[in-house]
Amino acid sequence: MIIGASFAGVSAALAIRKKHPQAEIHLIEKQQTIGYLPGGINLYFNKTIDPIETAQFISEEQLIDNDISLLLNARVVSMDSTQHIIKYEKQETEFFMSFDKLILATGSSQWSNKILGSDSEKVLKYKFLPGVLKAIERLENSDKVAVIGGGQIGGEAADTLLKKGKEVHLFERMDYLLFKYFDEEMIRPVQAEMVSRGVVFHFDETVEKVTDTDEGLLIETKKSELVCDSAIFGMNVRPDLGYLDEHIRTHTDQTVFVNEYLQTSQADVFAIGDCIQVPYSLSQESFYIPLVNNAVRTGLVVAQNLVEATTPFVGSIRTIGTKLVDYYVASTGLTEAEGLFHGQPIAVSHVQQRSSLFSGCEKICGKIIFEKESHKILGAQLVSKADILEKINTLALGIQMGQTLEELYQKDFLYHPYYSNVIDITNQLGFEGLWSEADEN
């Protein structure tokens, strides 16, 4: 049985069907639909999809075709992990169901107990389809919109609102955009372009209170006040785990404790996706990193470990990519700022080169972070008006495999004068990293 039918739960269900063809698989989901893409509203406003309901990564029919039992609009309210029973509500009626193996994949929601008034209907949260439908209508009728949070959700929201001709104010407690993934000098040209198009950034400002007034929605920080028509909640999500019993061990942030095989503290109960912290591949620590790629990978791994613990989850190096205004931005691994706390001394190298010899010829700005002595790669960042998003996957794999600069610059690469440069940016990052070290020595 799997509780939650988003990326983690669906991935687990499909992988279990392959691993255990005869298994009876039940997927329970509290929403009325499945497979909604959390970024669907941006696709809709950018006219990539229409209607919004088509923003799906999977359909009910696909799961049914795989002989997966789907129970929608059913909210799990409690569980007895010792007796292998869960209780759920559907249409105000309570039901009980037993299980042999249970996977907790209930995902996460957008909420905050630190911002007073953030539950206002004018503070838009659109991770799920019902919230999206309300958000579309309100944003269409809003001229001035505040975005709370300057991570990937907030940055993409600001970009979409710009294209809709809205006045955009973005509030971020740190001093630059996407601070978890980029060093400031790398993201600076993106911020500058957003400012030139009208975004007003409120950096070093934490939103403390939101009030619905006669004049509009009042956003308050220690430094300023702003009245707008509506606001988008772009802060981190939190796990939905109110149904857990006392036998399931949790961390202080209320995520479920799991071992390397994604097993909880209770026999036959597993947890994946946004329910858990994931190991950070570059340290001995684990963090709450609610990314789709982590959810999908944990879903694939848990299927291997249901009967016998055979496949440890390798963890995350926090790989992301998106497009903001005209810039493609991508990052993986440690930033330079984080690298200062790494166990070994670090070094960095910057590279600029054309995306190809003849086609487009956009400049690519790249940065690589590595261990000073061993040359082991720790992180990389790419920013360009050319689409370089897939290249971050090469760098991410290199980091996961423990590659050094020497191994990176010697990797094989595609060359074609119309589509590429003489040397790929990923190879160039490894090569220039070596020479930057030689120059220092």
Coordinates of C-alpha atoms in Angstrom, one line a residue:
M1 CA 0.0 0.0 0.0
I2 CA 1.2 3.5 -0.9
I3 CA -0.1 6.7 0.7
G4 CA 0.3 9.5 -1.7
A5 CA 0.0 9.6 -5.5
S6 CA 2.4 12.3 -6.5
F7 CA 5.9 11.8 -8.0
A8 CA 7.3 9.6 -5.3
G9 CA 4.2 7.4 -4.8
V10 CA 3.5 6.9 -8.5
S11 CA 7.2 6.1 -9.3
A12 CA 7.2 3.6 -6.5
A13 CA 3.9 2.0 -7.7
L14 CA 5.2 1.6 -11.3
A15 CA 8.6 0.3 -10.1
I16 CA 7.0 -2.2 -7.8
R17 CA 4.8 -3.5 -10.6
K18 CA 8.0 -4.3 -12.6
K19 CA 9.8 -5.8 -9.6
H20 CA 6.8 -7.8 -8.3
P21 CA 4.4 -8.5 -11.2
Q22 CA 2.0 -10.4 -8.9
A23 CA 1.8 -7.9 -6.1
E24 CA -1.5 -6.3 -5.1
I25 CA -0.8 -2.5 -5.2
H26 CA -3.1 0.1 -3.7
L27 CA -2.4 3.8 -4.2
I28 CA -4.3 6.2 -1.9
E29 CA -4.5 9.9 -2.7
K30 CA -6.4 12.7 -0.8
Q31 CA -6.8 14.8 -4.0
Q32 CA -9.6 14.2 -6.5
T33 CA -7.1 13.9 -9.3
I34 CA -3.6 12.6 -9.7
G35 CA -0.5 13.5 -11.7
Y36 CA -0.8 17.3 -11.5
L37 CA 2.5 19.1 -12.2
P38 CA 3.2 21.7 -9.4
G39 CA 4.6 24.1 -12.0
G40 CA 1.6 23.8 -14.3
I41 CA 0.4 27.3 -13.8
N42 CA 3.6 28.7 -15.4
L43 CA 3.1 26.4 -18.3
Y44 CA -0.5 27.6 -18.6
F45 CA 0.3 31.3 -18.5
N46 CA 3.2 30.8 -20.9
K47 CA 0.7 29.1 -23.3
T48 CA 2.5 25.8 -23.3
I49 CA -0.6 24.0 -22.2
D50 CA -4.3 24.6 -22.3
P51 CA -6.5 23.8 -20.4
I52 CA -4.6 23.7 -17.0
E53 CA -6.0 20.2 -16.3
T54 CA -3.6 18.8 -19.0
A55 CA -0.6 19.6 -16.7
Q56 CA -0.1 16.0 -15.8
F57 CA 2.8 13.6 -15.7
I58 CA 0.6 10.6 -15.6
S59 CA -3.1 9.7 -15.9
E60 CA -5.5 7.4 -14.0
E61 CA -5.8 5.2 -17.1
Q62 CA -2.0 4.6 -17.1
L63 CA -2.0 3.4 -13.6
I64 CA -5.1 1.2 -14.1
D65 CA -3.4 -0.3 -17.2
N66 CA -0.6 -1.3 -14.9
D67 CA -3.1 -3.1 -12.6
I68 CA -2.6 -0.5 -9.8
S69 CA -5.7 0.1 -7.6
L70 CA -6.3 3.8 -7.3
L71 CA -8.3 5.3 -4.4
L72 CA -8.9 9.1 -4.9
N73 CA -10.4 11.7 -2.6
A74 CA -9.4 9.5 0.4
R75 CA -7.5 11.1 3.3
V76 CA -5.5 8.9 5.6
V77 CA -6.2 10.0 9.2
S78 CA -4.4 7.5 11.4
M79 CA -2.4 4.3 11.3
D80 CA -1.5 1.4 13.5
S81 CA 1.9 0.3 12.2
T82 CA 2.2 -2.6 14.7
Q83 CA -1.1 -4.1 13.5
H84 CA -0.5 -3.1 9.8
I85 CA -3.7 -1.1 9.5
I86 CA -4.5 2.4 8.2
K87 CA -7.7 4.4 8.7
Y88 CA -8.9 6.8 6.0
E89 CA -11.8 9.0 5.3
K90 CA -13.8 9.2 2.1
Q91 CA -17.0 11.3 1.7
E92 CA -17.1 11.7 5.5
T93 CA -17.1 8.0 6.1
E94 CA -14.3 6.1 7.8
F95 CA -12.7 3.0 6.4
F96 CA -10.0 0.6 7.5
M97 CA -7.5 -1.2 5.3
S98 CA -4.7 -3.7 6.1
F99 CA -1.3 -3.9 4.5
D100 CA 1.7 -6.2 4.2
K101 CA 4.1 -3.4 3.2
L102 CA 3.4 0.3 3.6
I103 CA 5.1 3.2 1.8
L104 CA 4.6 6.8 3.1
A105 CA 4.7 9.1 0.1
T106 CA 2.2 11.8 1.2
G107 CA 4.4 14.6 -0.2
S108 CA 4.2 18.1 1.1
S109 CA 2.1 21.3 1.1
Q110 CA 2.8 25.1 1.1
W111 CA 2.2 26.5 4.5
S112 CA 3.9 28.7 7.1
N113 CA 3.3 29.1 10.8
K114 CA 5.7 32.1 10.9
I115 CA 3.8 34.5 8.6
L116 CA 0.7 35.8 10.3
G117 CA -2.2 35.8 7.8
S118 CA -0.6 33.6 5.2
D119 CA -3.7 31.5 5.1
S120 CA -5.6 34.4 3.4
E121 CA -7.4 33.5 0.2
K122 CA -5.4 36.2 -1.5
V123 CA -2.1 34.5 -0.7
L124 CA -2.0 32.0 -3.5
K125 CA -0.7 28.5 -3.2
Y126 CA -0.9 26.4 -6.3
K127 CA 0.9 23.1 -5.7
F128 CA -2.4 21.2 -6.2
L129 CA -5.1 21.7 -8.9
P130 CA -7.9 23.2 -6.8
G131 CA -5.5 25.9 -5.6
V132 CA -4.4 26.5 -9.2
L133 CA -7.9 27.1 -10.5
K134 CA -8.4 29.8 -7.8
A135 CA -5.0 31.3 -8.5
I136 CA -5.6 31.6 -12.2
E137 CA -8.8 33.6 -11.7
R138 CA -7.3 35.9 -9.0
L139 CA -4.0 36.6 -10.9
E140 CA -5.9 37.5 -14.1
N141 CA -7.7 40.2 -12.0
S142 CA -4.6 41.4 -10.2
D143 CA -2.3 44.2 -11.4
K144 CA 0.2 44.3 -8.5
V145 CA 1.4 41.0 -7.1
A146 CA 3.9 40.2 -4.3
V147 CA 6.0 37.0 -4.5
I148 CA 7.1 35.7 -1.0
G149 CA 10.3 33.7 -1.4
G150 CA 13.2 34.0 -3.9
G151 CA 13.9 30.3 -4.6
Q152 CA 13.0 28.4 -7.7
I153 CA 9.3 28.7 -7.1
G154 CA 9.4 32.4 -6.5
G155 CA 11.8 33.1 -9.3
E156 CA 9.6 31.3 -11.8
A157 CA 6.5 33.0 -10.5
A158 CA 8.1 36.4 -11.0
D159 CA 9.1 35.5 -14.5
T160 CA 5.6 34.4 -15.4
L161 CA 4.0 37.5 -13.9
L162 CA 6.3 39.7 -15.9
K163 CA 5.1 38.1 -19.1
K164 CA 1.6 38.7 -17.9
G165 CA 2.3 42.4 -17.6
K166 CA 2.0 42.5 -13.8
E167 CA 3.8 44.8 -11.4
V168 CA 5.9 42.3 -9.4
H169 CA 7.5 42.7 -5.9
L170 CA 9.6 39.8 -4.7
F171 CA 10.5 39.4 -1.0
E172 CA 13.5 37.3 0.0
R173 CA 15.2 37.1 3.4
M174 CA 18.6 36.5 1.9
D175 CA 20.5 39.1 -0.2
Y176 CA 20.1 37.6 -3.7
L177 CA 17.9 35.3 -5.8
L178 CA 18.3 31.4 -5.7
F179 CA 20.8 31.6 -2.9
K180 CA 20.6 27.9 -2.2
Y181 CA 21.8 27.0 -5.7
F182 CA 24.0 29.8 -7.0
D183 CA 26.7 32.1 -5.9
E184 CA 25.8 35.8 -6.1
E185 CA 28.1 36.7 -9.1
M186 CA 26.6 33.9 -11.2
I187 CA 23.0 35.0 -10.7
R188 CA 23.6 38.8 -10.8
P189 CA 23.0 39.2 -14.6
V190 CA 19.7 37.4 -14.3
Q191 CA 18.6 39.7 -11.4
A192 CA 19.7 42.7 -13.4
E193 CA 17.6 41.7 -16.4
M194 CA 14.6 41.1 -14.1
V195 CA 15.0 44.5 -12.6
S196 CA 15.2 46.1 -16.0
R197 CA 11.9 44.5 -16.9
G198 CA 10.2 45.8 -13.8
V199 CA 10.7 43.4 -10.9
V200 CA 11.2 45.2 -7.6
F201 CA 13.3 43.0 -5.3
H202 CA 13.0 43.3 -1.5
F203 CA 16.2 41.5 -0.4
D204 CA 17.1 41.1 3.3
E205 CA 13.4 41.3 4.1
T206 CA 11.4 38.6 5.9
V207 CA 7.6 38.8 5.5
E208 CA 6.1 38.7 9.0
K209 CA 2.5 39.5 8.5
V210 CA -0.1 39.6 5.7
T211 CA -3.4 41.5 6.2
D212 CA -6.5 41.7 4.0
T213 CA -7.5 45.4 4.1
D214 CA -10.0 47.6 2.2
E215 CA -7.1 48.9 0.1
G216 CA -5.8 45.5 -0.7
L217 CA -3.4 42.9 0.7
L218 CA -0.9 44.5 3.1
I219 CA 2.5 42.8 3.2
E220 CA 4.6 43.8 6.3
T221 CA 8.3 43.3 7.0
K222 CA 10.5 44.9 9.6
K223 CA 11.7 47.3 6.9
S224 CA 8.7 48.1 4.8
E225 CA 5.0 47.8 4.0
L226 CA 3.4 47.1 0.6
V227 CA -0.2 47.0 -0.5
C228 CA -0.9 44.7 -3.5
D229 CA -3.8 42.9 -5.1
S230 CA -2.6 39.4 -4.3
A231 CA 0.5 37.4 -3.3
I232 CA 2.1 34.2 -4.3
F233 CA 3.5 31.9 -1.6
G234 CA 6.8 30.8 -3.0
M235 CA 8.5 29.5 0.2
N236 CA 9.6 26.0 1.0
V237 CA 7.0 23.2 1.3
R238 CA 6.5 21.1 4.4
P239 CA 5.6 17.4 4.8
D240 CA 2.0 16.3 5.5
L241 CA 2.4 13.6 8.2
G242 CA -0.3 14.2 10.8
Y243 CA -1.5 10.6 10.5
L244 CA 1.7 8.9 11.9
D245 CA 1.5 6.8 15.0
E246 CA 4.0 7.0 17.9
H247 CA 6.0 4.0 16.6
I248 CA 7.3 5.9 13.5
R249 CA 10.4 7.8 14.5
T250 CA 10.7 11.4 13.1
H251 CA 13.3 14.2 13.0
T252 CA 12.9 17.5 14.8
D253 CA 11.5 19.0 11.5
Q254 CA 8.8 16.3 11.6
T255 CA 10.2 14.4 8.6
V256 CA 10.3 10.6 8.9
F257 CA 13.5 9.0 9.9
V258 CA 14.7 6.3 7.4
N259 CA 17.8 4.2 7.0
E260 CA 19.8 4.0 3.8
Y261 CA 17.3 1.5 2.4
L262 CA 14.4 3.9 3.1
Q263 CA 13.0 1.8 5.9
T264 CA 11.4 3.6 8.8
S265 CA 11.8 2.6 12.5
Q266 CA 8.8 0.2 12.1
A267 CA 9.1 -3.1 10.2
D268 CA 7.4 -3.2 6.8
V269 CA 6.9 0.6 6.7
F270 CA 9.0 2.7 4.3
A271 CA 9.0 6.5 3.6
I272 CA 10.1 8.3 0.4
G273 CA 9.9 11.7 -1.4
D274 CA 9.0 14.8 0.5
C275 CA 8.3 12.8 3.7
I276 CA 12.0 12.4 4.4
Q277 CA 15.3 14.0 4.7
V278 CA 17.8 12.8 2.1
P279 CA 21.5 12.2 2.5
Y280 CA 23.6 14.9 1.0
S281 CA 26.1 13.0 -1.2
L282 CA 28.9 15.5 -0.5
S283 CA 28.8 15.2 3.3
Q284 CA 27.7 12.9 6.2
E285 CA 24.6 15.0 6.8
S286 CA 21.0 14.7 5.6
F287 CA 18.7 17.6 4.7
Y288 CA 15.1 18.2 3.7
I289 CA 15.4 18.7 -0.1
P290 CA 11.9 18.5 -1.6
L291 CA 12.9 18.2 -5.3
V292 CA 11.0 16.1 -7.9
N293 CA 14.2 14.3 -8.9
N294 CA 14.7 13.1 -5.3
A295 CA 11.0 12.0 -5.0
V296 CA 11.2 9.9 -8.2
R297 CA 14.6 8.3 -7.4
T298 CA 13.4 7.3 -3.9
G299 CA 10.3 5.8 -5.4
L300 CA 12.5 3.7 -7.7
V301 CA 14.8 2.6 -4.9
V302 CA 12.1 1.7 -2.4
A303 CA 10.7 -0.9 -4.9
Q304 CA 14.0 -2.7 -4.7
N305 CA 14.0 -3.0 -0.9
L306 CA 10.4 -4.0 -0.1
V307 CA 11.3 -7.7 0.5
E308 CA 15.0 -7.6 1.0
A309 CA 17.3 -4.6 1.7
T310 CA 19.6 -4.6 -1.3
T311 CA 19.8 -1.1 -2.8
P312 CA 20.9 1.9 -0.7
F313 CA 19.7 5.3 -1.7
V314 CA 22.7 7.3 -2.9
G315 CA 21.4 10.7 -1.8
S316 CA 21.1 14.0 -3.5
I317 CA 23.5 16.7 -4.8
R318 CA 20.6 19.1 -5.3
T319 CA 20.6 19.4 -9.1
I320 CA 18.2 22.1 -10.5
G321 CA 17.6 24.0 -13.8
T322 CA 15.1 26.5 -15.0
K323 CA 14.7 29.6 -17.3
L324 CA 14.2 33.1 -15.9
V325 CA 13.7 35.9 -18.3
D326 CA 16.1 35.2 -21.2
Y327 CA 18.5 33.1 -19.1
Y328 CA 18.8 29.4 -18.6
V329 CA 20.3 28.7 -15.2
A330 CA 21.4 25.4 -13.8
S331 CA 23.3 24.2 -10.7
T332 CA 24.4 21.1 -9.0
G333 CA 26.3 20.3 -5.8
L334 CA 28.0 22.7 -3.4
T335 CA 28.1 26.5 -4.0
E336 CA 31.3 28.3 -3.2
A337 CA 29.6 29.9 -0.1
E338 CA 28.7 26.4 1.2
G339 CA 32.2 25.1 0.2
L340 CA 33.7 27.2 2.9
F341 CA 32.3 24.7 5.4
H342 CA 33.5 21.7 3.5
G343 CA 36.0 19.4 5.3
Q344 CA 38.8 20.1 2.9
P345 CA 40.0 23.4 1.4
I346 CA 38.2 24.3 -1.9
A347 CA 39.0 26.2 -5.0
V348 CA 36.9 27.6 -7.8
S349 CA 37.3 28.4 -11.5
H350 CA 35.2 30.5 -13.9
V351 CA 34.8 29.9 -17.6
Q352 CA 33.2 31.9 -20.4
Q353 CA 32.8 30.6 -23.9
R354 CA 30.4 30.6 -26.9
S355 CA 27.7 28.0 -27.0
S356 CA 28.7 27.0 -30.6
L357 CA 30.9 28.2 -33.4
F358 CA 28.1 29.3 -35.7
S359 CA 24.6 28.6 -34.4
G360 CA 23.3 31.2 -31.8
C361 CA 26.7 31.9 -30.5
E362 CA 25.4 32.9 -27.0
K363 CA 27.9 33.2 -24.2
I364 CA 28.0 30.5 -21.5
C365 CA 29.1 31.4 -18.0
G366 CA 30.3 28.5 -16.0
K367 CA 31.7 28.0 -12.5
I368 CA 33.2 24.9 -11.0
I369 CA 33.9 24.2 -7.3
F370 CA 36.4 21.5 -6.3
E371 CA 38.7 20.3 -3.6
K372 CA 42.0 22.2 -3.7
E373 CA 44.2 19.2 -3.1
S374 CA 42.4 16.2 -4.6
H375 CA 40.8 18.1 -7.5
K376 CA 37.5 16.2 -6.7
I377 CA 34.5 18.1 -8.2
L378 CA 32.1 19.4 -5.6
G379 CA 29.7 21.7 -7.5
A380 CA 29.0 23.5 -10.7
Q381 CA 26.8 26.4 -12.0
L382 CA 25.9 27.4 -15.6
V383 CA 24.2 30.6 -16.8
S384 CA 23.5 31.4 -20.5
K385 CA 20.9 32.6 -23.0
A386 CA 21.6 29.3 -24.8
D387 CA 19.8 26.2 -23.5
I388 CA 22.5 24.6 -21.4
L389 CA 20.1 22.8 -19.0
E390 CA 21.1 19.2 -20.1
K391 CA 24.8 20.0 -19.5
I392 CA 24.2 20.2 -15.8
N393 CA 23.3 16.5 -15.8
T394 CA 26.8 15.6 -17.1
L395 CA 28.4 17.7 -14.2
A396 CA 26.0 16.1 -11.7
L397 CA 27.0 12.6 -12.8
G398 CA 30.6 13.6 -12.5
I399 CA 30.1 14.7 -8.9
Q400 CA 28.1 11.6 -8.0
M401 CA 30.9 9.4 -9.4
G402 CA 33.5 11.2 -7.5
Q403 CA 35.3 12.5 -10.6
T404 CA 38.3 14.8 -10.5
L405 CA 39.1 17.7 -12.8
E406 CA 41.5 15.5 -14.7
E407 CA 38.7 13.0 -15.4
L408 CA 36.2 15.6 -16.3
Y409 CA 38.3 17.4 -18.9
Q410 CA 39.1 14.1 -20.6
K411 CA 35.5 12.8 -20.9
D412 CA 34.3 12.2 -24.4
F413 CA 32.0 14.8 -25.9
L414 CA 30.0 15.6 -29.1
Y415 CA 31.6 18.0 -31.5
H416 CA 29.8 19.5 -34.4
P417 CA 30.6 23.0 -35.7
Y418 CA 27.0 24.1 -36.0
Y419 CA 25.8 22.7 -32.7
S420 CA 28.8 23.0 -30.4
N421 CA 32.1 24.7 -29.7
V422 CA 35.4 23.0 -30.3
I423 CA 35.5 21.9 -26.6
D424 CA 32.4 21.3 -24.5
I425 CA 31.8 23.7 -21.6
T426 CA 31.9 20.8 -19.2
N427 CA 35.3 19.7 -20.4
Q428 CA 36.5 23.3 -20.4
L429 CA 35.5 23.7 -16.7
G430 CA 37.7 20.8 -15.8
F431 CA 40.6 22.0 -17.8
E432 CA 40.4 25.6 -16.6
G433 CA 40.1 24.4 -13.0
L434 CA 43.4 22.6 -13.4
W435 CA 45.1 25.7 -14.8
S436 CA 43.7 28.0 -12.2
E437 CA 45.3 25.8 -9.6
A438 CA 48.6 25.7 -11.5
D439 CA 48.6 29.5 -11.7
E440 CA 48.1 29.8 -8.0
N441 CA 50.9 27.4 -7.3

